[in-house]
Structure formats: C-alpha cells, structure tokens
PDB file of C-alpha atoms in Angstrom:
ATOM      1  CA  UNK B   9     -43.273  -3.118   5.853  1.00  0.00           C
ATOM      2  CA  UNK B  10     -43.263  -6.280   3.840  1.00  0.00           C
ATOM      3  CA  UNK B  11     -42.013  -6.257   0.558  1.00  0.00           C
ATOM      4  CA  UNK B  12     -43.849  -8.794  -2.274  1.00  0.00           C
ATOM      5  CA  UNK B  13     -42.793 -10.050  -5.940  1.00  0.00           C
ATOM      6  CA  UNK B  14     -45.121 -11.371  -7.934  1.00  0.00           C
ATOM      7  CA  UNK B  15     -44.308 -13.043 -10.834  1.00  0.00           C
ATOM      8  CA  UNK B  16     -46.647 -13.959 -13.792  1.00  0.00           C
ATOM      9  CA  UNK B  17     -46.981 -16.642 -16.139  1.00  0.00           C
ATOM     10  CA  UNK B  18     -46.903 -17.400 -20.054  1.00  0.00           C
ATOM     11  CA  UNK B  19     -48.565 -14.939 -22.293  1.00  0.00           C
ATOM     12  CA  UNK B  20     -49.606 -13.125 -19.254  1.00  0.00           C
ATOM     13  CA  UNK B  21     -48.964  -8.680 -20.032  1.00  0.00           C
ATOM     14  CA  UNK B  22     -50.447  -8.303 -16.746  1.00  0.00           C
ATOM     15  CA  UNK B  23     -53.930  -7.730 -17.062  1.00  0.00           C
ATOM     16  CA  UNK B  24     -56.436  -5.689 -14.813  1.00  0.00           C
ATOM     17  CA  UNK B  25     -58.596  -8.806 -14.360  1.00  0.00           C
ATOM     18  CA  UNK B  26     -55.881 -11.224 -13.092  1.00  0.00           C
ATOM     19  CA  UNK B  27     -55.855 -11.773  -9.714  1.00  0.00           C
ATOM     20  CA  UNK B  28     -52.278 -10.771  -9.450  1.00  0.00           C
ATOM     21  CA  UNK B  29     -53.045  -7.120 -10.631  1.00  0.00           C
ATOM     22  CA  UNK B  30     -55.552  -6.855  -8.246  1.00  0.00           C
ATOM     23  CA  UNK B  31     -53.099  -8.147  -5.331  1.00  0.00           C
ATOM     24  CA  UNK B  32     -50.679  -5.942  -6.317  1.00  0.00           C
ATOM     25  CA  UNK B  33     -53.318  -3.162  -5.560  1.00  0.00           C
ATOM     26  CA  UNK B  34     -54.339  -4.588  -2.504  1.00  0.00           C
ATOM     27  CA  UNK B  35     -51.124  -4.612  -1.081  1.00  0.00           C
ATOM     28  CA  UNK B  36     -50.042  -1.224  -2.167  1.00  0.00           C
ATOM     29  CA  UNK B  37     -53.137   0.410  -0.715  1.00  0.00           C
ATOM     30  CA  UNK B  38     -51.925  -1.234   3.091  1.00  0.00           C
ATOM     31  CA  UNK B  39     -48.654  -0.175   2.689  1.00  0.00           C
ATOM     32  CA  UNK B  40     -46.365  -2.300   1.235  1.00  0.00           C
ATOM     33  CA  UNK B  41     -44.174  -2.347  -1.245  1.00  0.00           C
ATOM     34  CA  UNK B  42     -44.681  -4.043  -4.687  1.00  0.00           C
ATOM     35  CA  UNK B  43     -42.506  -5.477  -7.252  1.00  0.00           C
ATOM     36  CA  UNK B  44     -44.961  -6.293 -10.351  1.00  0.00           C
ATOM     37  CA  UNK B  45     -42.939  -6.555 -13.247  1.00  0.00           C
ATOM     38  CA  UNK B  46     -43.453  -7.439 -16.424  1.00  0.00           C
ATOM     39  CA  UNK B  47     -41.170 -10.069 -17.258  1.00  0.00           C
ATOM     40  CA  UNK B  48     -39.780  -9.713 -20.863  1.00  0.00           C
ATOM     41  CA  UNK B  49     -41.646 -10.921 -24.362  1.00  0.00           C
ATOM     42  CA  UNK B  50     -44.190 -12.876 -22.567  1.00  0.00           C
ATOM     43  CA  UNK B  51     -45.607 -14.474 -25.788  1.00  0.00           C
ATOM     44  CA  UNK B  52     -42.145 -16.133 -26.440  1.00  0.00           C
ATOM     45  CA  UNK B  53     -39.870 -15.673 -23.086  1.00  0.00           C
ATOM     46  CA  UNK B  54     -36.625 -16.814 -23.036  1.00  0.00           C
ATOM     47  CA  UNK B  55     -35.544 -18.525 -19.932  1.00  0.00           C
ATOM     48  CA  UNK B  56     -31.924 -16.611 -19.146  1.00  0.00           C
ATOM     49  CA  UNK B  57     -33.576 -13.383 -19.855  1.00  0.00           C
ATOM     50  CA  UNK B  58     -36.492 -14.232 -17.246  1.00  0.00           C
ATOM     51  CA  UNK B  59     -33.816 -15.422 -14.779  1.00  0.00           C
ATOM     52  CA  UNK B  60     -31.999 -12.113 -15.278  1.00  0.00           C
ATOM     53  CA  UNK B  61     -35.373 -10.313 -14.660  1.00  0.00           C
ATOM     54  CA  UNK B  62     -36.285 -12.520 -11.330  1.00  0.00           C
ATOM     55  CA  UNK B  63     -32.449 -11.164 -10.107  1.00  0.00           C
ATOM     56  CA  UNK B  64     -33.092  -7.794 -10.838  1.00  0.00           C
ATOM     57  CA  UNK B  65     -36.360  -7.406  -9.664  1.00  0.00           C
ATOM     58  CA  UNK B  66     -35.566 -10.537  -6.605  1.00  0.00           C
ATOM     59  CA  UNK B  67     -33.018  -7.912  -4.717  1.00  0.00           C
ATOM     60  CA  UNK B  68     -33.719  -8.431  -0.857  1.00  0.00           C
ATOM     61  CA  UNK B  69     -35.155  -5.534   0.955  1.00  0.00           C
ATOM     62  CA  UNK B  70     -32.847  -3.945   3.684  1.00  0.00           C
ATOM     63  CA  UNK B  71     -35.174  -4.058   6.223  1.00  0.00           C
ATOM     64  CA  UNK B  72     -38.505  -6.542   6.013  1.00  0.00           C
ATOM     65  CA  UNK B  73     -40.161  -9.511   5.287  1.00  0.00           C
ATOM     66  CA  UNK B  74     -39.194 -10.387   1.479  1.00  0.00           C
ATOM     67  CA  UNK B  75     -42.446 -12.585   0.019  1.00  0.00           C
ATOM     68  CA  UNK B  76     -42.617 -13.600  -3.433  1.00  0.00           C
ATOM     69  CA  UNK B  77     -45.711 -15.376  -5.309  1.00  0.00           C
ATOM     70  CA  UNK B  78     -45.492 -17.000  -8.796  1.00  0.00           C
ATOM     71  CA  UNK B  79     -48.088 -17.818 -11.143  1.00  0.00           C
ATOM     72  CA  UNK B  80     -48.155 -20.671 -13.625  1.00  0.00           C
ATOM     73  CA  UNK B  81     -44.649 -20.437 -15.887  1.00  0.00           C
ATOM     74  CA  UNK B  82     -43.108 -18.420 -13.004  1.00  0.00           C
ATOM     75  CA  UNK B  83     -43.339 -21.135 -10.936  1.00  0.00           C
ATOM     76  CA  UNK B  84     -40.810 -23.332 -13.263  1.00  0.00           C
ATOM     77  CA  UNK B  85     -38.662 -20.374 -13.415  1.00  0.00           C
ATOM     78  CA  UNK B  86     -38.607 -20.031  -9.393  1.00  0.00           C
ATOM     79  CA  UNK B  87     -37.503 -23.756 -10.106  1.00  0.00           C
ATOM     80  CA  UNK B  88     -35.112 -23.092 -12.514  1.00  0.00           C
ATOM     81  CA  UNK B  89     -33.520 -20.669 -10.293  1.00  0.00           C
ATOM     82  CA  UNK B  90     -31.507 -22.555  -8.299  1.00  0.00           C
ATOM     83  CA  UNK B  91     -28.781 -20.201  -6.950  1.00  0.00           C
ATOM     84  CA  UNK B  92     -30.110 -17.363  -8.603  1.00  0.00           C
ATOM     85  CA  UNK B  93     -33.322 -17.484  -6.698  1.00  0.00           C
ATOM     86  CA  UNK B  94     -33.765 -14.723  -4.361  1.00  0.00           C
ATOM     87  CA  UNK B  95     -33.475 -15.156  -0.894  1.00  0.00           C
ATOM     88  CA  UNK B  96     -37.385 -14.720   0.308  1.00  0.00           C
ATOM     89  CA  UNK B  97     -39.409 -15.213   3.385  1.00  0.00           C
ATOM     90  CA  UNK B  98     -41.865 -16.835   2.397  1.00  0.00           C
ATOM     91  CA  UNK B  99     -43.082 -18.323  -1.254  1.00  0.00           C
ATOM     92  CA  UNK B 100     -46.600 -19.108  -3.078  1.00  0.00           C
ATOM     93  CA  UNK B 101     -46.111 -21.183  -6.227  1.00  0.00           C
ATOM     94  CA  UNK B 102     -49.528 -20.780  -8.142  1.00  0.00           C
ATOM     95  CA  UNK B 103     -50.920 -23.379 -10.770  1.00  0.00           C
ATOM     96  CA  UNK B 104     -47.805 -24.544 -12.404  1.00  0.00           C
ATOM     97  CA  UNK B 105     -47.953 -25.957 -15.887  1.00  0.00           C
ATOM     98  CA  UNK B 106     -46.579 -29.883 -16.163  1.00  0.00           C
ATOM     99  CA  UNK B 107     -43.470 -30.302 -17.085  1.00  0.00           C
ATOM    100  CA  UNK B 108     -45.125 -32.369 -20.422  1.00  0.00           C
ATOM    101  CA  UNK B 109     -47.193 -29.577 -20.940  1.00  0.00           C
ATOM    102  CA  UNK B 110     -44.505 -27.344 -20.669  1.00  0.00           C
ATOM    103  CA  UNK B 111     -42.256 -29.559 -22.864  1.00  0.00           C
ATOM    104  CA  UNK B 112     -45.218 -29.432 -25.682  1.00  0.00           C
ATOM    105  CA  UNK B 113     -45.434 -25.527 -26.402  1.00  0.00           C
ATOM    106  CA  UNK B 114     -42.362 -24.535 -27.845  1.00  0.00           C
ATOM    107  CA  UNK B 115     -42.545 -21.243 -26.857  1.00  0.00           C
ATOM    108  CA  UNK B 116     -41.952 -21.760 -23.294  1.00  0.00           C
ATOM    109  CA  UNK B 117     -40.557 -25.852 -23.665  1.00  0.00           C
ATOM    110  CA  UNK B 118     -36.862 -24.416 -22.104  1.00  0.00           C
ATOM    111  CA  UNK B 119     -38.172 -24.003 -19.164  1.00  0.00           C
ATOM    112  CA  UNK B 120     -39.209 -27.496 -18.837  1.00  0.00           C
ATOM    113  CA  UNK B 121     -35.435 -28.469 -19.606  1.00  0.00           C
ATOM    114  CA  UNK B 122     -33.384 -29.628 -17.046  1.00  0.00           C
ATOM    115  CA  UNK B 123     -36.247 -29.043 -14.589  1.00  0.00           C
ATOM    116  CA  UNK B 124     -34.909 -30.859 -11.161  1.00  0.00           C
ATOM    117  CA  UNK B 125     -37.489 -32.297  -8.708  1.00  0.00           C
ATOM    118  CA  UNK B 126     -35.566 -33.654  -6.438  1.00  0.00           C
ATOM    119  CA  UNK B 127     -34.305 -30.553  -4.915  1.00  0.00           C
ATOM    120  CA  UNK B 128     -34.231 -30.895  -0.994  1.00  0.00           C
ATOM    121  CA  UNK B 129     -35.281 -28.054   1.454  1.00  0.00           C
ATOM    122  CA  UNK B 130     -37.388 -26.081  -0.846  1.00  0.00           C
ATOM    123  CA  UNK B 131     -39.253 -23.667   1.497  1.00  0.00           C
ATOM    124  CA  UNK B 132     -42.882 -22.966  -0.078  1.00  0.00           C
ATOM    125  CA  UNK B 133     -46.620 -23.233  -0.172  1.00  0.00           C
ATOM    126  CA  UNK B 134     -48.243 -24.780  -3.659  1.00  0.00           C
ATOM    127  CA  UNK B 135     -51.520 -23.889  -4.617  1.00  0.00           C
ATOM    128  CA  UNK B 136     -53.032 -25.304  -7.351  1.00  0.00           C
ATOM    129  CA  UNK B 137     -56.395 -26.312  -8.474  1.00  0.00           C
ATOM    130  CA  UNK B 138     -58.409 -29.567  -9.656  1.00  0.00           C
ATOM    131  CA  UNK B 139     -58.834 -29.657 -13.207  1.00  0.00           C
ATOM    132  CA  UNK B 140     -55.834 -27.809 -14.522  1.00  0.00           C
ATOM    133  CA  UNK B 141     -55.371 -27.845 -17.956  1.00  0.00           C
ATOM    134  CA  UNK B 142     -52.031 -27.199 -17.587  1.00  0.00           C
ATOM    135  CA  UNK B 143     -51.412 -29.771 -15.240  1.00  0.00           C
ATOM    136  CA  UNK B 144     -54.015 -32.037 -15.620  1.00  0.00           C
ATOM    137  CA  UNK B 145     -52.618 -34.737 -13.656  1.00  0.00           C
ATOM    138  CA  UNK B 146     -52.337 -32.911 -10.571  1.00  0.00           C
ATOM    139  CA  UNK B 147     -49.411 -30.012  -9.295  1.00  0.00           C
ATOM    140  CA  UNK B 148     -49.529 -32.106  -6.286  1.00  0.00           C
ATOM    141  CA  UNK B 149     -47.969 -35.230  -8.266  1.00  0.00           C
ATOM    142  CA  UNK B 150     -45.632 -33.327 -10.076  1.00  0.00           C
ATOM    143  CA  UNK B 151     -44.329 -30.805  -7.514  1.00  0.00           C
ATOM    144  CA  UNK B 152     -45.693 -30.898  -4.478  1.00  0.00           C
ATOM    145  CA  UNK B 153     -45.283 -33.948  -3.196  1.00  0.00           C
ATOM    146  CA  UNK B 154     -41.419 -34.786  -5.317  1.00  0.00           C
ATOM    147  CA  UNK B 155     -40.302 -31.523  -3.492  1.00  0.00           C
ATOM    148  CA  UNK B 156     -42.485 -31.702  -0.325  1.00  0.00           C
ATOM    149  CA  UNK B 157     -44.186 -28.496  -0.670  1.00  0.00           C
ATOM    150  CA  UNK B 158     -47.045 -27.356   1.657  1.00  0.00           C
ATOM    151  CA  UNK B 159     -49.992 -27.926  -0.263  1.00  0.00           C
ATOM    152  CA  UNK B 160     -53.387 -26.127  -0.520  1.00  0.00           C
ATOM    153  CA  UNK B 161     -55.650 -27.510  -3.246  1.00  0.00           C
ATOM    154  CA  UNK B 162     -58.609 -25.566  -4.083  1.00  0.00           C
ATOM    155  CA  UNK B 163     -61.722 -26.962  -5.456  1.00  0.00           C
ATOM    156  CA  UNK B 164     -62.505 -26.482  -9.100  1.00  0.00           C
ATOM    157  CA  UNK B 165     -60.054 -24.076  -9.200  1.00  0.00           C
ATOM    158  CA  UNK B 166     -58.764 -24.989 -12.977  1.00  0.00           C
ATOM    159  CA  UNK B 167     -55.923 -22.830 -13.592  1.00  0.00           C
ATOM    160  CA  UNK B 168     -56.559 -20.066 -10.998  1.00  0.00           C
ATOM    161  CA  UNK B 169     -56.435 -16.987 -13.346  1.00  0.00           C
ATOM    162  CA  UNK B 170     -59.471 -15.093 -14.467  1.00  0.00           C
ATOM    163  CA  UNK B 171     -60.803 -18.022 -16.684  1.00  0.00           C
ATOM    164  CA  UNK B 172     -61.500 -19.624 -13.946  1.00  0.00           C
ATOM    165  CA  UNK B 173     -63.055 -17.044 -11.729  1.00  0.00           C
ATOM    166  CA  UNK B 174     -59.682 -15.436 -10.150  1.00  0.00           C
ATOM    167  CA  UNK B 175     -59.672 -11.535 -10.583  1.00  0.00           C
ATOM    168  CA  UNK B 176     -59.890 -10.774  -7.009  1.00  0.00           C
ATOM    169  CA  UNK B 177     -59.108 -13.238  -4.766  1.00  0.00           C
ATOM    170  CA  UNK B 178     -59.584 -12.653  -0.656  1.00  0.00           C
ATOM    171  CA  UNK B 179     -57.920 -15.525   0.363  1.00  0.00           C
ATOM    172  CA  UNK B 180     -54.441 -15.070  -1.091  1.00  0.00           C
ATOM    173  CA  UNK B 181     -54.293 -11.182   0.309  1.00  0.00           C
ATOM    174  CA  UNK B 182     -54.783 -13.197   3.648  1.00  0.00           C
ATOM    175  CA  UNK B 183     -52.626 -15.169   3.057  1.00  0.00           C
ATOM    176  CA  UNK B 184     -50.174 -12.379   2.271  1.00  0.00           C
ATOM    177  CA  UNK B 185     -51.062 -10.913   5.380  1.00  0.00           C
ATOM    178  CA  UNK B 186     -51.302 -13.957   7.633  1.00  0.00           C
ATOM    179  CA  UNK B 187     -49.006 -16.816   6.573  1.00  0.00           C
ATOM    180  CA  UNK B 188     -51.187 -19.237   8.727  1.00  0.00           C
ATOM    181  CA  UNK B 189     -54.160 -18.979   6.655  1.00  0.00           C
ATOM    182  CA  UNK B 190     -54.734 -22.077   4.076  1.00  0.00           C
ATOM    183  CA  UNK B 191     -55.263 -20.536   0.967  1.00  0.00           C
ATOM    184  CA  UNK B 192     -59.124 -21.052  -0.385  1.00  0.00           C
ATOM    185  CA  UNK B 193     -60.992 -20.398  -3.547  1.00  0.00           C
ATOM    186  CA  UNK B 194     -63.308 -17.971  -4.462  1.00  0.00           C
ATOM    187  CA  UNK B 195     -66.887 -18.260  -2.742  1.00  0.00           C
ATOM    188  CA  UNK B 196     -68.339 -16.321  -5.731  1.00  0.00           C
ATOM    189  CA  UNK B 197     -66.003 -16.701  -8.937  1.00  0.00           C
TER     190      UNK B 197
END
C-alpha cells in the first residue's frame, strides 16, 4: 500500500471540483491511504503553522511507498521545509506561484521570504502549465531549472486547478500509480 499527501494551495478549503479532491478519491477507492488535510486558515496562512501541519500530517508510513503532491502555495512551503520536510518517495510540485507573485499578496508574501533556490539534490517532478497567472514567466525559470527538477509542462494548462479545466485529471492518478508516466493535461477540460 502506498501512502499519498496532498497538499493544497492559497485560499484553497478543498473543494469537490479540484482535482486534488478528486485524487484523493481515486486513490482511496484502489486502496491506499490518504492524507488530505486541510491546512490551517487558508485565506490568510501563516507559514510556521503550515510547516507544523506538513510535520504532523508528513509522518512516514511504517511500511510503504510515502508520495506527496503539492499544489500551488504548497509547493513554496515543501520549499520552505528544509529539514522539516518529510522524508517521501517520490514528490509532484504542482503550479507554483512566483516568488514576485508570492511577494505581492500579503496574505501569503512569508512564504516567499527567505525562499532558497539553490538547494542541491532536491528529488521531484514539477508540473506546471503555460500561461500561469501565478507564474507568468514560467515555473520552469523559477524552479525547475535553479533546482533541477524533472519537468513536465502541460499545454495551456494555466494554473492547473478547476479554472483551468482540472477537476479530474487521468494523468496525475497515473502518475500516482506509475512514476514513469510524464504527466499530461486534460484531453477534454
């Protein structure tokens, strides 16, 4: 049994019609077990009290694969982490916001602070979409490549949550299930 975290983003009170939600359903219905929490105050989260929620919710499995996925904001806190970041298998980082971006809305601009790029042997798979308008100059130039991330870009994916066509989405599940597969958009958003 493999055991996932998924971690949301920015405002997000996990919604039916995010992609997430419907992952999380996906995954429970094979099998596995699912960590879905809801991180606290979303509208205004505070960084420490989102780092204490990604340790108490980040716990290793005794016995498994331990895979985590992060959406938008909980990408920069995965970042943030440092040595508080669990010890996981294998890691999607979804649509992060730019660090400007980031920086700009003061709800969330802490999490921007002190953000460190340079960080060698960071173990994960970005995937992020063209014409973010949270990252409108490209995850790629602002993560992926600084860190060396695998990358999978999807095609007019925008921000890769609902707006944008991602309730359900195939591809990540086989992802989830097969770490080989390159992570796709939706045929029919």
């Amino acid at each position: 049994m493999t055991t996932y975290l998924i971690l949301h983003g920015f405002q997000n009170r996990r919604p039916p019609a995010h992609w997430q939600h419907w992952l999380a359903g996906q995954l429970r219905e094979r099998g596995h077990e699912v960590r879905y929490p809801q991180l606290p105050a979303p509208d205004a989260p505070d960084l420490d009290a989102w780092l204490d929620a990604l340790e108490e919710h980040g716990q290793r499995p005794a016995e498994g694969e331990f895979v985590v996925l992060a959406h938008s904001l909980s990408v920069l806190l995965w970042l943030r982490a440092g040595a508080r970041r669990p010890d996981a298998d294998r890691v999607l980082l979804v649509a992060p916001p730019s660090p400007q971006v980031t920086a700009s809305i003061p709800e969330i601009a802490a999490f921007a602070d002190g953000l460190d790029l340079t960080e060698a042997g960071l173990k994960a798979r970005l995937v992020y979409g063209d014409g973010d308008p949270y990252c409108p100059e490209g995850a790629d130039l602002h993560y992926g490549i600084p860190l060396g991330l695998d990358l999978d870009l999807v095609p007019d994916g925008e921000h890769l949550n609902p707006d944008s066509g991602y309730g359900e989405w195939p591809s990540v599940l086989e992802w989830c299930e097969d770490p080989t597969v390159r992570v796709r958009g939706n045929v029919n958003p």
